[in-house]
Amino acid sequence: MNAPLRRVGVVVIVLFGMLFANLNWIQAYKADEYRTSDYNGRVQVAEYERRRGNIEAGGTALAVSKETDGELRFLRTYPGGAKYAHVLGYKPVNLADTGIERSENDFLAGTSDQLIANRIKDMFTGDRTAGGNVLLTLSRRAQDVAYDQMRTNNRGVSKGAAIAIDPKTGAVQALVSMPSFDPNPLASHSTSEASKAYNELEQDPQRPLRNRALAEVLPPGSTFKMVVAAAALENGIGKDTNIPAGPSYTPPTSGEAITNAVPSICPQSEVTLMRAVTDSCNTGFAKLGVQLGPDVIKEKARQFGFEQEDLTVGRLGEGGQPVAASRTGDMQNPDGGADPAALAQSSIGQRDVRMSPLEGAMIAAAVANQGSQMRPYLVRQLLGPDRTTVYDPAQPRELRRSVSREVAADLRDMMVSVVENGTGRNSRINGYTVGGKTGTAQSAPDRPDHGWFIGFAIDSNGEPVSAVCVLLEEAGSGGSAEAARISGQIMRAVIADRGGR
Amino acid sequence: MTAAATPATSPANAGERSGVRLARSRRNAELSLLLLAMALVAAYGAMVEANVLDTVTPTFWVPAAALTAVFLGMHLVIRFLAPFADPALLPAVALLNGLGVGFLHRLDLARSAPEERVDMATFAGTGGRQLAWTLISVILAAGLLALMRDHRSISRYAYTLGLAGIVLVMLPAVLPASISEINGAKLWVRIGSFSIQPGEFAKLALLVFFAYYLVRKREVLSLASHRFLGIDFPRGRDLGPVLVVWVISLLVLIFEKDLGTSLLYFGMFVATVYIATERVSWLLIGLVLFFGGAYLAYVLGEAVGGPFANFYVRAEIWLDPFAEPYDSGYQLVQGLLALGTGGMFGAGPGGGQPLLLPEVQNDFIFAGLGEEIGLFGLSALLVIYLLIVERGLRAAIAVRDSFGKLLAGGLAFTLALQVFVIVGGISGLIPLTGQTTPFLSAGGSSLMANWLLVAVLLRVSDAGRRPVTGVGGKVNRPSGGPPEQLHGAPTEVIKP
């Protein structure tokens, strides 16, 4: 019986060889895949072993990690609740992270290349120091006002967005999206609680998780007229040049007439460009658009930032939250020639024109900043775990030059006229030069109009302080006036936060 | 086995000085290896504490010292009762057992609150209980060595043991689920907080019966009647016992929802039949019946569900563990992730997160260890298992009686198969079935049964390595003489 016993020995060696080969496959070949698998809780536990850095604005921590007794050592909490939700995002245990929590994850978690020195130090001391801190550009006062004013707006609108940026640097001063949500339950260590909270938000028809300030594009209505006006100024039309207007305009090939908001607006056959902007004369701009042609308008819109698909807001130059591209849409016939009807409607910000609230603020900012559009950003600087080492302080960068200084000056005068004499009176601020443009955009035939306002404030030294855009979705008539009022409040808060510069 | 060993001069073997060749008992080699193994266990304990507690307590050596005392006792028992036993078996088993205790203690540390960690009592928690079970198991193994001075003596109780084995296997199946079911598997007998797995002992009892029965019937079974495709097939009626055991193992599978045990019993039987008859046809028949049965269970599980559904689910998990990673596939997925995270070198003893693994103290202990000691550590463990198995087979080859050959060969192969089934299961090589990892997993029944198995292997190896003197003294009696059972066996008369 020794021969079969020896063969059994060989069988055993074969069986163990299979085990050995399989363990090699798992622990050597597939190791990295398993180690980094989404299902691997070890990654998570290890991540929560280190205190995640703060996200701060104006000296206040908006996202902090608290030590717990649980298996996951640190709980992420958001003291500001819903107010900062769309800026900060959230860092859930079992879902995808969003916002700054996502774009600055490496630095906050302490795994960034920039923090390599800290990790080497940890290796010797055996400690697990905290991750780095992210300091935001937000003005807490402006954010407070923007959030409160949007939530309690006079039109009772539940959806919308407000964004304010510093025209000289591009730093975001306030960013609010309505409705908002409380990120705290999403960061709960109880994954069932977090999933439940997430599913409720996800299924809410108001879509509170959507960052409307950056990701929503809607017809801009009359705010788009500033783009057309800029194109006109560059094509031989002065701000005091008379342009054709009238109570009604029917483009050559279309039966649909364009009229003004009310009969009292530019009923005469000709008005100055200044007047047309101030009173938001639809017929004047429709005719102007047809006269200029689609290529000129599209190009001007592009120079203000339309069609840019890769813009992100976060750290300057890299990463951050993506911004939905604003679009001018098609203004041509199928044969390639200009479609006057489409062109006329597009020129007053209807038809296929779509703009994000950030883009609105960037147009206003370019006008206020002498034609130069700065790259928007949210991260002012990164602070090491020890809070003394500063990484990546933001160096503001020009994104593009939208218009020349001269054209910018004319546009600024026209927008100031809108606030002084026209539809944007609600945004006036004592001691500051405020300019703006209202917009009322048809959403759908059976839906109330959207109310827009884009604007800026310039101090007594001629330095721009803030540029804003407020959108109130389906606000109906009076929506743009309310948007103008809220814009004024936000800019006032920015000024107050700077110590009334 | 390079440790220096002196020729045996123990008092029990005094008569051998006049033997034909100088016998080497190699007991001192066993002692050195045992002390080396215990030093490793102590070092493992210290590393665990350094990683989990950030400090090594002054009492880190206490569990290792307790184990050393127990195993040294066993060593002394072997020195006197089985002086020629294989010297590698005890140290190898002691190392596995010691690492098991160490890992279970490490789990206790992870589970307890930080303030309780530093001064945890030696016999507290799962690790402490395992330590106590080790003590009891080793005493029982020593007792078996003392009682069974000649391994052939147990063949007298073969039928009793066979019956007891079947009763033990079936017991949990007939008992109500309230006292027999844990985590969906009906394998247990629970009395209060105390639970045993009778199947662990059935393994040993059945194997004694198999060995005895096959030695008596081997001539009949090795008779060929049909030749088909160049293979000699036995006659239909000789297939009877195989079919009976196959059916029993399928019944176990169905009622106790335990494929692992049925695979183990069946593999055990086929291997012993093969060793006894030396006919490959039995292997082929066994494989066909097993895979046929398993495939049938899979198909039935999909079609009719019921008692087969569990098997179908397990097969589906095996085919794609990541299909339902948080649901049915959770355990296997977590096991694979633990192994993958460990990688080549592991996170270090105490450096992993074994508590993320369900059943890490039982079925998934190998995966939990794998996260911390890595591919290199697991390979070392596999080599130690392989060493025990091959030493068992060597004992079978060396021993001179057929019953001893079958018994030791069967036990060694069963141990190998059990390691294969559970390690293959947790690493996704074969469908996962509930099995303990011998000597490592928490649990008294498993530890005790496997130590009894080691005692039998020690006894057989002692008989096999004992020098033949031809003098016919008392010392040589166990291995001397022809296998008398064969002569006295009432072999069936085959009419051509």
JSON list of N, CA and C in Angstrom, two decimals, chain A residues 1-2 4-9 12-13 15-16 18-20 22-24 26-28 31 34-35 37-42 45-46 71, chain B residues 274-275 278 322 325 334 336-341 343-344 353 356 370-371 375 378-379 382 385 390 393 397 402 405 420 424 427 429:
[
{"chain": "A", "resi": 1, "resn": "MET", "atom": "N", "xyz": [0.82, -1.21, 0.00]},
{"chain": "A", "resi": 1, "resn": "MET", "atom": "CA", "xyz": [0.00, 0.00, 0.00]},
{"chain": "A", "resi": 1, "resn": "MET", "atom": "C", "xyz": [0.85, 1.26, 0.00]},
{"chain": "A", "resi": 2, "resn": "ASN", "atom": "N", "xyz": [2.17, 1.10, -0.15]},
{"chain": "A", "resi": 2, "resn": "ASN", "atom": "CA", "xyz": [3.02, 2.28, -0.08]},
{"chain": "A", "resi": 2, "resn": "ASN", "atom": "C", "xyz": [2.95, 3.13, -1.34]},
{"chain": "A", "resi": 4, "resn": "PRO", "atom": "N", "xyz": [0.30, 3.79, -3.39]},
{"chain": "A", "resi": 4, "resn": "PRO", "atom": "CA", "xyz": [-0.79, 4.77, -3.34]},
{"chain": "A", "resi": 4, "resn": "PRO", "atom": "C", "xyz": [-0.57, 5.83, -2.25]},
{"chain": "A", "resi": 5, "resn": "LEU", "atom": "N", "xyz": [0.06, 5.46, -1.14]},
{"chain": "A", "resi": 5, "resn": "LEU", "atom": "CA", "xyz": [0.33, 6.47, -0.10]},
{"chain": "A", "resi": 5, "resn": "LEU", "atom": "C", "xyz": [1.24, 7.56, -0.65]},
{"chain": "A", "resi": 6, "resn": "ARG", "atom": "N", "xyz": [2.25, 7.14, -1.42]},
{"chain": "A", "resi": 6, "resn": "ARG", "atom": "CA", "xyz": [3.15, 8.15, -2.01]},
{"chain": "A", "resi": 6, "resn": "ARG", "atom": "C", "xyz": [2.39, 9.02, -2.99]},
{"chain": "A", "resi": 7, "resn": "ARG", "atom": "N", "xyz": [1.48, 8.38, -3.74]},
{"chain": "A", "resi": 7, "resn": "ARG", "atom": "CA", "xyz": [0.69, 9.17, -4.70]},
{"chain": "A", "resi": 7, "resn": "ARG", "atom": "C", "xyz": [-0.22, 10.15, -3.97]},
{"chain": "A", "resi": 8, "resn": "VAL", "atom": "N", "xyz": [-0.77, 9.70, -2.83]},
{"chain": "A", "resi": 8, "resn": "VAL", "atom": "CA", "xyz": [-1.58, 10.62, -2.03]},
{"chain": "A", "resi": 8, "resn": "VAL", "atom": "C", "xyz": [-0.73, 11.81, -1.59]},
{"chain": "A", "resi": 9, "resn": "GLY", "atom": "N", "xyz": [0.52, 11.50, -1.24]},
{"chain": "A", "resi": 9, "resn": "GLY", "atom": "CA", "xyz": [1.44, 12.58, -0.88]},
{"chain": "A", "resi": 9, "resn": "GLY", "atom": "C", "xyz": [1.60, 13.58, -2.01]},
{"chain": "A", "resi": 12, "resn": "VAL", "atom": "N", "xyz": [-1.50, 15.69, -2.25]},
{"chain": "A", "resi": 12, "resn": "VAL", "atom": "CA", "xyz": [-1.50, 16.73, -1.21]},
{"chain": "A", "resi": 12, "resn": "VAL", "atom": "C", "xyz": [-0.62, 17.89, -1.65]},
{"chain": "A", "resi": 13, "resn": "ILE", "atom": "N", "xyz": [0.54, 17.57, -2.22]},
{"chain": "A", "resi": 13, "resn": "ILE", "atom": "CA", "xyz": [1.44, 18.64, -2.66]},
{"chain": "A", "resi": 13, "resn": "ILE", "atom": "C", "xyz": [0.77, 19.46, -3.77]},
{"chain": "A", "resi": 15, "resn": "LEU", "atom": "N", "xyz": [-2.50, 19.87, -4.18]},
{"chain": "A", "resi": 15, "resn": "LEU", "atom": "CA", "xyz": [-3.56, 20.67, -3.56]},
{"chain": "A", "resi": 15, "resn": "LEU", "atom": "C", "xyz": [-2.95, 21.91, -2.89]},
{"chain": "A", "resi": 16, "resn": "PHE", "atom": "N", "xyz": [-1.88, 21.71, -2.13]},
{"chain": "A", "resi": 16, "resn": "PHE", "atom": "CA", "xyz": [-1.26, 22.84, -1.46]},
{"chain": "A", "resi": 16, "resn": "PHE", "atom": "C", "xyz": [-0.61, 23.79, -2.46]},
{"chain": "A", "resi": 18, "resn": "MET", "atom": "N", "xyz": [-1.85, 24.44, -5.33]},
{"chain": "A", "resi": 18, "resn": "MET", "atom": "CA", "xyz": [-2.97, 25.26, -5.82]},
{"chain": "A", "resi": 18, "resn": "MET", "atom": "C", "xyz": [-3.30, 26.38, -4.83]},
{"chain": "A", "resi": 19, "resn": "LEU", "atom": "N", "xyz": [-3.30, 26.03, -3.55]},
{"chain": "A", "resi": 19, "resn": "LEU", "atom": "CA", "xyz": [-3.55, 27.06, -2.53]},
{"chain": "A", "resi": 19, "resn": "LEU", "atom": "C", "xyz": [-2.48, 28.15, -2.60]},
{"chain": "A", "resi": 20, "resn": "PHE", "atom": "N", "xyz": [-1.24, 27.70, -2.74]},
{"chain": "A", "resi": 20, "resn": "PHE", "atom": "CA", "xyz": [-0.12, 28.65, -2.77]},
{"chain": "A", "resi": 20, "resn": "PHE", "atom": "C", "xyz": [-0.23, 29.56, -4.00]},
{"chain": "A", "resi": 22, "resn": "ASN", "atom": "N", "xyz": [-2.92, 30.28, -5.65]},
{"chain": "A", "resi": 22, "resn": "ASN", "atom": "CA", "xyz": [-4.08, 31.16, -5.51]},
{"chain": "A", "resi": 22, "resn": "ASN", "atom": "C", "xyz": [-3.79, 32.31, -4.55]},
{"chain": "A", "resi": 23, "resn": "LEU", "atom": "N", "xyz": [-3.08, 32.02, -3.46]},
{"chain": "A", "resi": 23, "resn": "LEU", "atom": "CA", "xyz": [-2.72, 33.09, -2.52]},
{"chain": "A", "resi": 23, "resn": "LEU", "atom": "C", "xyz": [-1.80, 34.09, -3.18]},
{"chain": "A", "resi": 24, "resn": "ASN", "atom": "N", "xyz": [-0.89, 33.61, -4.03]},
{"chain": "A", "resi": 24, "resn": "ASN", "atom": "CA", "xyz": [-0.03, 34.52, -4.79]},
{"chain": "A", "resi": 24, "resn": "ASN", "atom": "C", "xyz": [-0.86, 35.44, -5.67]},
{"chain": "A", "resi": 26, "resn": "ILE", "atom": "N", "xyz": [-3.91, 36.38, -5.24]},
{"chain": "A", "resi": 26, "resn": "ILE", "atom": "CA", "xyz": [-4.68, 37.36, -4.46]},
{"chain": "A", "resi": 26, "resn": "ILE", "atom": "C", "xyz": [-3.77, 38.37, -3.78]},
{"chain": "A", "resi": 27, "resn": "GLN", "atom": "N", "xyz": [-2.71, 37.86, -3.14]},
{"chain": "A", "resi": 27, "resn": "GLN", "atom": "CA", "xyz": [-1.92, 38.75, -2.28]},
{"chain": "A", "resi": 27, "resn": "GLN", "atom": "C", "xyz": [-0.81, 39.47, -3.01]},
{"chain": "A", "resi": 28, "resn": "ALA", "atom": "N", "xyz": [-0.48, 39.01, -4.20]},
{"chain": "A", "resi": 28, "resn": "ALA", "atom": "CA", "xyz": [0.56, 39.72, -4.95]},
{"chain": "A", "resi": 28, "resn": "ALA", "atom": "C", "xyz": [-0.04, 40.39, -6.17]},
{"chain": "A", "resi": 31, "resn": "ALA", "atom": "N", "xyz": [-3.41, 42.36, -5.25]},
{"chain": "A", "resi": 31, "resn": "ALA", "atom": "CA", "xyz": [-3.36, 43.04, -3.95]},
{"chain": "A", "resi": 31, "resn": "ALA", "atom": "C", "xyz": [-3.78, 44.50, -4.04]},
{"chain": "A", "resi": 34, "resn": "TYR", "atom": "N", "xyz": [-7.51, 44.97, -4.54]},
{"chain": "A", "resi": 34, "resn": "TYR", "atom": "CA", "xyz": [-8.29, 44.69, -3.33]},
{"chain": "A", "resi": 34, "resn": "TYR", "atom": "C", "xyz": [-8.05, 45.74, -2.26]},
{"chain": "A", "resi": 35, "resn": "ARG", "atom": "N", "xyz": [-6.79, 46.18, -2.17]},
{"chain": "A", "resi": 35, "resn": "ARG", "atom": "CA", "xyz": [-6.44, 47.13, -1.12]},
{"chain": "A", "resi": 35, "resn": "ARG", "atom": "C", "xyz": [-7.22, 48.43, -1.30]},
{"chain": "A", "resi": 37, "resn": "SER", "atom": "N", "xyz": [-10.05, 48.74, -3.04]},
{"chain": "A", "resi": 37, "resn": "SER", "atom": "CA", "xyz": [-11.44, 48.51, -3.42]},
{"chain": "A", "resi": 37, "resn": "SER", "atom": "C", "xyz": [-12.40, 49.39, -2.62]},
{"chain": "A", "resi": 38, "resn": "ASP", "atom": "N", "xyz": [-13.47, 49.80, -3.28]},
{"chain": "A", "resi": 38, "resn": "ASP", "atom": "CA", "xyz": [-14.48, 50.61, -2.59]},
{"chain": "A", "resi": 38, "resn": "ASP", "atom": "C", "xyz": [-15.13, 49.84, -1.45]},
{"chain": "A", "resi": 39, "resn": "TYR", "atom": "N", "xyz": [-15.08, 48.51, -1.55]},
{"chain": "A", "resi": 39, "resn": "TYR", "atom": "CA", "xyz": [-15.74, 47.71, -0.51]},
{"chain": "A", "resi": 39, "resn": "TYR", "atom": "C", "xyz": [-14.82, 47.49, 0.68]},
{"chain": "A", "resi": 40, "resn": "ASN", "atom": "N", "xyz": [-13.59, 47.96, 0.58]},
{"chain": "A", "resi": 40, "resn": "ASN", "atom": "CA", "xyz": [-12.60, 47.67, 1.62]},
{"chain": "A", "resi": 40, "resn": "ASN", "atom": "C", "xyz": [-12.70, 48.70, 2.73]},
{"chain": "A", "resi": 41, "resn": "GLY", "atom": "N", "xyz": [-13.34, 48.31, 3.83]},
{"chain": "A", "resi": 41, "resn": "GLY", "atom": "CA", "xyz": [-13.51, 49.22, 4.95]},
{"chain": "A", "resi": 41, "resn": "GLY", "atom": "C", "xyz": [-12.21, 49.62, 5.61]},
{"chain": "A", "resi": 42, "resn": "ARG", "atom": "N", "xyz": [-11.13, 48.84, 5.35]},
{"chain": "A", "resi": 42, "resn": "ARG", "atom": "CA", "xyz": [-9.85, 49.16, 5.98]},
{"chain": "A", "resi": 42, "resn": "ARG", "atom": "C", "xyz": [-9.36, 50.52, 5.55]},
{"chain": "A", "resi": 45, "resn": "VAL", "atom": "N", "xyz": [-11.34, 53.01, 7.57]},
{"chain": "A", "resi": 45, "resn": "VAL", "atom": "CA", "xyz": [-10.95, 53.08, 8.98]},
{"chain": "A", "resi": 45, "resn": "VAL", "atom": "C", "xyz": [-9.62, 53.80, 9.10]},
{"chain": "A", "resi": 46, "resn": "ALA", "atom": "N", "xyz": [-8.69, 53.46, 8.19]},
{"chain": "A", "resi": 46, "resn": "ALA", "atom": "CA", "xyz": [-7.39, 54.11, 8.23]},
{"chain": "A", "resi": 46, "resn": "ALA", "atom": "C", "xyz": [-7.55, 55.60, 7.98]},
{"chain": "A", "resi": 71, "resn": "GLU", "atom": "N", "xyz": [-15.64, 52.97, 16.07]},
{"chain": "A", "resi": 71, "resn": "GLU", "atom": "CA", "xyz": [-14.58, 52.31, 15.30]},
{"chain": "A", "resi": 71, "resn": "GLU", "atom": "C", "xyz": [-13.91, 53.31, 14.37]},
{"chain": "B", "resi": 274, "resn": "TYR", "atom": "N", "xyz": [-8.84, 4.06, -2.04]},
{"chain": "B", "resi": 274, "resn": "TYR", "atom": "CA", "xyz": [-7.77, 4.03, -3.04]},
{"chain": "B", "resi": 274, "resn": "TYR", "atom": "C", "xyz": [-6.48, 3.45, -2.45]},
{"chain": "B", "resi": 275, "resn": "ILE", "atom": "N", "xyz": [-6.14, 3.90, -1.24]},
{"chain": "B", "resi": 275, "resn": "ILE", "atom": "CA", "xyz": [-4.91, 3.41, -0.62]},
{"chain": "B", "resi": 275, "resn": "ILE", "atom": "C", "xyz": [-5.02, 1.90, -0.39]},
{"chain": "B", "resi": 278, "resn": "GLU", "atom": "N", "xyz": [-5.41, 0.20, -4.17]},
{"chain": "B", "resi": 278, "resn": "GLU", "atom": "CA", "xyz": [-4.42, 0.62, -5.16]},
{"chain": "B", "resi": 278, "resn": "GLU", "atom": "C", "xyz": [-5.02, 0.72, -6.56]},
{"chain": "B", "resi": 322, "resn": "PHE", "atom": "N", "xyz": [-18.23, 39.42, -6.04]},
{"chain": "B", "resi": 322, "resn": "PHE", "atom": "CA", "xyz": [-18.49, 40.86, -6.01]},
{"chain": "B", "resi": 322, "resn": "PHE", "atom": "C", "xyz": [-19.86, 41.23, -6.59]},
{"chain": "B", "resi": 325, "resn": "PRO", "atom": "N", "xyz": [-21.75, 42.47, -3.04]},
{"chain": "B", "resi": 325, "resn": "PRO", "atom": "CA", "xyz": [-20.65, 42.61, -2.08]},
{"chain": "B", "resi": 325, "resn": "PRO", "atom": "C", "xyz": [-21.10, 42.94, -0.66]},
{"chain": "B", "resi": 334, "resn": "GLN", "atom": "N", "xyz": [-14.95, 40.32, 1.89]},
{"chain": "B", "resi": 334, "resn": "GLN", "atom": "CA", "xyz": [-14.14, 40.88, 2.96]},
{"chain": "B", "resi": 334, "resn": "GLN", "atom": "C", "xyz": [-12.88, 40.04, 3.18]},
{"chain": "B", "resi": 336, "resn": "LEU", "atom": "N", "xyz": [-11.28, 38.27, 0.86]},
{"chain": "B", "resi": 336, "resn": "LEU", "atom": "CA", "xyz": [-10.36, 38.57, -0.25]},
{"chain": "B", "resi": 336, "resn": "LEU", "atom": "C", "xyz": [-9.70, 39.93, -0.04]},
{"chain": "B", "resi": 337, "resn": "LEU", "atom": "N", "xyz": [-10.50, 40.91, 0.40]},
{"chain": "B", "resi": 337, "resn": "LEU", "atom": "CA", "xyz": [-9.94, 42.24, 0.62]},
{"chain": "B", "resi": 337, "resn": "LEU", "atom": "C", "xyz": [-8.90, 42.22, 1.74]},
{"chain": "B", "resi": 338, "resn": "ALA", "atom": "N", "xyz": [-9.17, 41.41, 2.79]},
{"chain": "B", "resi": 338, "resn": "ALA", "atom": "CA", "xyz": [-8.20, 41.31, 3.89]},
{"chain": "B", "resi": 338, "resn": "ALA", "atom": "C", "xyz": [-6.90, 40.71, 3.36]},
{"chain": "B", "resi": 339, "resn": "LEU", "atom": "N", "xyz": [-7.01, 39.63, 2.58]},
{"chain": "B", "resi": 339, "resn": "LEU", "atom": "CA", "xyz": [-5.82, 38.99, 2.03]},
{"chain": "B", "resi": 339, "resn": "LEU", "atom": "C", "xyz": [-5.07, 39.95, 1.11]},
{"chain": "B", "resi": 340, "resn": "GLY", "atom": "N", "xyz": [-5.83, 40.64, 0.25]},
{"chain": "B", "resi": 340, "resn": "GLY", "atom": "CA", "xyz": [-5.21, 41.57, -0.68]},
{"chain": "B", "resi": 340, "resn": "GLY", "atom": "C", "xyz": [-4.53, 42.72, 0.05]},
{"chain": "B", "resi": 341, "resn": "THR", "atom": "N", "xyz": [-5.19, 43.23, 1.09]},
{"chain": "B", "resi": 341, "resn": "THR", "atom": "CA", "xyz": [-4.61, 44.34, 1.84]},
{"chain": "B", "resi": 341, "resn": "THR", "atom": "C", "xyz": [-3.30, 43.90, 2.50]},
{"chain": "B", "resi": 343, "resn": "GLY", "atom": "N", "xyz": [-1.22, 41.73, 1.34]},
{"chain": "B", "resi": 343, "resn": "GLY", "atom": "CA", "xyz": [-0.19, 41.72, 0.31]},
{"chain": "B", "resi": 343, "resn": "GLY", "atom": "C", "xyz": [0.91, 40.74, 0.60]},
{"chain": "B", "resi": 344, "resn": "MET", "atom": "N", "xyz": [2.10, 41.07, 0.13]},
{"chain": "B", "resi": 344, "resn": "MET", "atom": "CA", "xyz": [3.23, 40.15, 0.25]},
{"chain": "B", "resi": 344, "resn": "MET", "atom": "C", "xyz": [3.70, 40.03, 1.70]},
{"chain": "B", "resi": 353, "resn": "GLN", "atom": "N", "xyz": [-6.82, 44.98, 10.47]},
{"chain": "B", "resi": 353, "resn": "GLN", "atom": "CA", "xyz": [-8.15, 45.25, 11.04]},
{"chain": "B", "resi": 353, "resn": "GLN", "atom": "C", "xyz": [-9.02, 44.01, 10.89]},
{"chain": "B", "resi": 356, "resn": "LEU", "atom": "N", "xyz": [-13.04, 43.54, 10.85]},
{"chain": "B", "resi": 356, "resn": "LEU", "atom": "CA", "xyz": [-13.93, 43.81, 9.72]},
{"chain": "B", "resi": 356, "resn": "LEU", "atom": "C", "xyz": [-14.39, 42.50, 9.09]},
{"chain": "B", "resi": 370, "resn": "GLY", "atom": "N", "xyz": [-3.75, 36.44, 7.31]},
{"chain": "B", "resi": 370, "resn": "GLY", "atom": "CA", "xyz": [-3.14, 36.82, 6.04]},
{"chain": "B", "resi": 370, "resn": "GLY", "atom": "C", "xyz": [-2.97, 38.32, 5.90]},
{"chain": "B", "resi": 371, "resn": "GLU", "atom": "N", "xyz": [-3.93, 39.09, 6.47]},
{"chain": "B", "resi": 371, "resn": "GLU", "atom": "CA", "xyz": [-3.81, 40.54, 6.41]},
{"chain": "B", "resi": 371, "resn": "GLU", "atom": "C", "xyz": [-2.58, 41.01, 7.20]},
{"chain": "B", "resi": 375, "resn": "LEU", "atom": "N", "xyz": [1.57, 37.26, 2.44]},
{"chain": "B", "resi": 375, "resn": "LEU", "atom": "CA", "xyz": [1.75, 36.06, 1.63]},
{"chain": "B", "resi": 375, "resn": "LEU", "atom": "C", "xyz": [2.88, 35.20, 2.18]},
{"chain": "B", "resi": 378, "resn": "LEU", "atom": "N", "xyz": [1.63, 33.40, 5.35]},
{"chain": "B", "resi": 378, "resn": "LEU", "atom": "CA", "xyz": [0.66, 32.34, 5.04]},
{"chain": "B", "resi": 378, "resn": "LEU", "atom": "C", "xyz": [1.36, 31.16, 4.35]},
{"chain": "B", "resi": 379, "resn": "SER", "atom": "N", "xyz": [2.32, 31.48, 3.48]},
{"chain": "B", "resi": 379, "resn": "SER", "atom": "CA", "xyz": [3.06, 30.40, 2.82]},
{"chain": "B", "resi": 379, "resn": "SER", "atom": "C", "xyz": [3.78, 29.55, 3.86]},
{"chain": "B", "resi": 382, "resn": "LEU", "atom": "N", "xyz": [1.27, 27.32, 5.43]},
{"chain": "B", "resi": 382, "resn": "LEU", "atom": "CA", "xyz": [0.94, 26.21, 4.54]},
{"chain": "B", "resi": 382, "resn": "LEU", "atom": "C", "xyz": [2.05, 25.16, 4.56]},
{"chain": "B", "resi": 385, "resn": "TYR", "atom": "N", "xyz": [1.66, 23.07, 7.64]},
{"chain": "B", "resi": 385, "resn": "TYR", "atom": "CA", "xyz": [0.58, 22.08, 7.45]},
{"chain": "B", "resi": 385, "resn": "TYR", "atom": "C", "xyz": [1.07, 20.93, 6.57]},
{"chain": "B", "resi": 390, "resn": "GLU", "atom": "N", "xyz": [2.70, 15.45, 5.41]},
{"chain": "B", "resi": 390, "resn": "GLU", "atom": "CA", "xyz": [3.67, 14.54, 4.79]},
{"chain": "B", "resi": 390, "resn": "GLU", "atom": "C", "xyz": [4.33, 13.65, 5.85]},
{"chain": "B", "resi": 393, "resn": "LEU", "atom": "N", "xyz": [1.91, 10.93, 6.40]},
{"chain": "B", "resi": 393, "resn": "LEU", "atom": "CA", "xyz": [1.97, 9.95, 5.31]},
{"chain": "B", "resi": 393, "resn": "LEU", "atom": "C", "xyz": [3.24, 9.10, 5.42]},
{"chain": "B", "resi": 397, "resn": "ILE", "atom": "N", "xyz": [3.67, 5.11, 5.61]},
{"chain": "B", "resi": 397, "resn": "ILE", "atom": "CA", "xyz": [4.54, 4.30, 4.75]},
{"chain": "B", "resi": 397, "resn": "ILE", "atom": "C", "xyz": [5.46, 3.44, 5.60]},
{"chain": "B", "resi": 402, "resn": "SER", "atom": "N", "xyz": [-1.31, -3.05, 7.70]},
{"chain": "B", "resi": 402, "resn": "SER", "atom": "CA", "xyz": [-2.22, -2.40, 6.77]},
{"chain": "B", "resi": 402, "resn": "SER", "atom": "C", "xyz": [-3.17, -1.45, 7.49]},
{"chain": "B", "resi": 405, "resn": "LYS", "atom": "N", "xyz": [-1.35, 1.67, 8.27]},
{"chain": "B", "resi": 405, "resn": "LYS", "atom": "CA", "xyz": [-1.11, 2.43, 7.04]},
{"chain": "B", "resi": 405, "resn": "LYS", "atom": "C", "xyz": [-2.36, 3.21, 6.64]},
{"chain": "B", "resi": 420, "resn": "PHE", "atom": "N", "xyz": [-7.24, 22.33, 2.80]},
{"chain": "B", "resi": 420, "resn": "PHE", "atom": "CA", "xyz": [-7.52, 22.73, 1.42]},
{"chain": "B", "resi": 420, "resn": "PHE", "atom": "C", "xyz": [-8.92, 23.31, 1.30]},
{"chain": "B", "resi": 424, "resn": "GLY", "atom": "N", "xyz": [-8.87, 27.08, 0.60]},
{"chain": "B", "resi": 424, "resn": "GLY", "atom": "CA", "xyz": [-9.37, 27.27, -0.76]},
{"chain": "B", "resi": 424, "resn": "GLY", "atom": "C", "xyz": [-10.68, 28.04, -0.76]},
{"chain": "B", "resi": 427, "resn": "SER", "atom": "N", "xyz": [-10.15, 31.81, 0.05]},
{"chain": "B", "resi": 427, "resn": "SER", "atom": "CA", "xyz": [-9.40, 32.53, -0.98]},
{"chain": "B", "resi": 427, "resn": "SER", "atom": "C", "xyz": [-10.05, 32.41, -2.35]},
{"chain": "B", "resi": 429, "resn": "LEU", "atom": "N", "xyz": [-10.76, 29.84, -4.19]},
{"chain": "B", "resi": 429, "resn": "LEU", "atom": "CA", "xyz": [-10.34, 28.79, -5.12]},
{"chain": "B", "resi": 429, "resn": "LEU", "atom": "C", "xyz": [-11.47, 27.81, -5.35]}
]
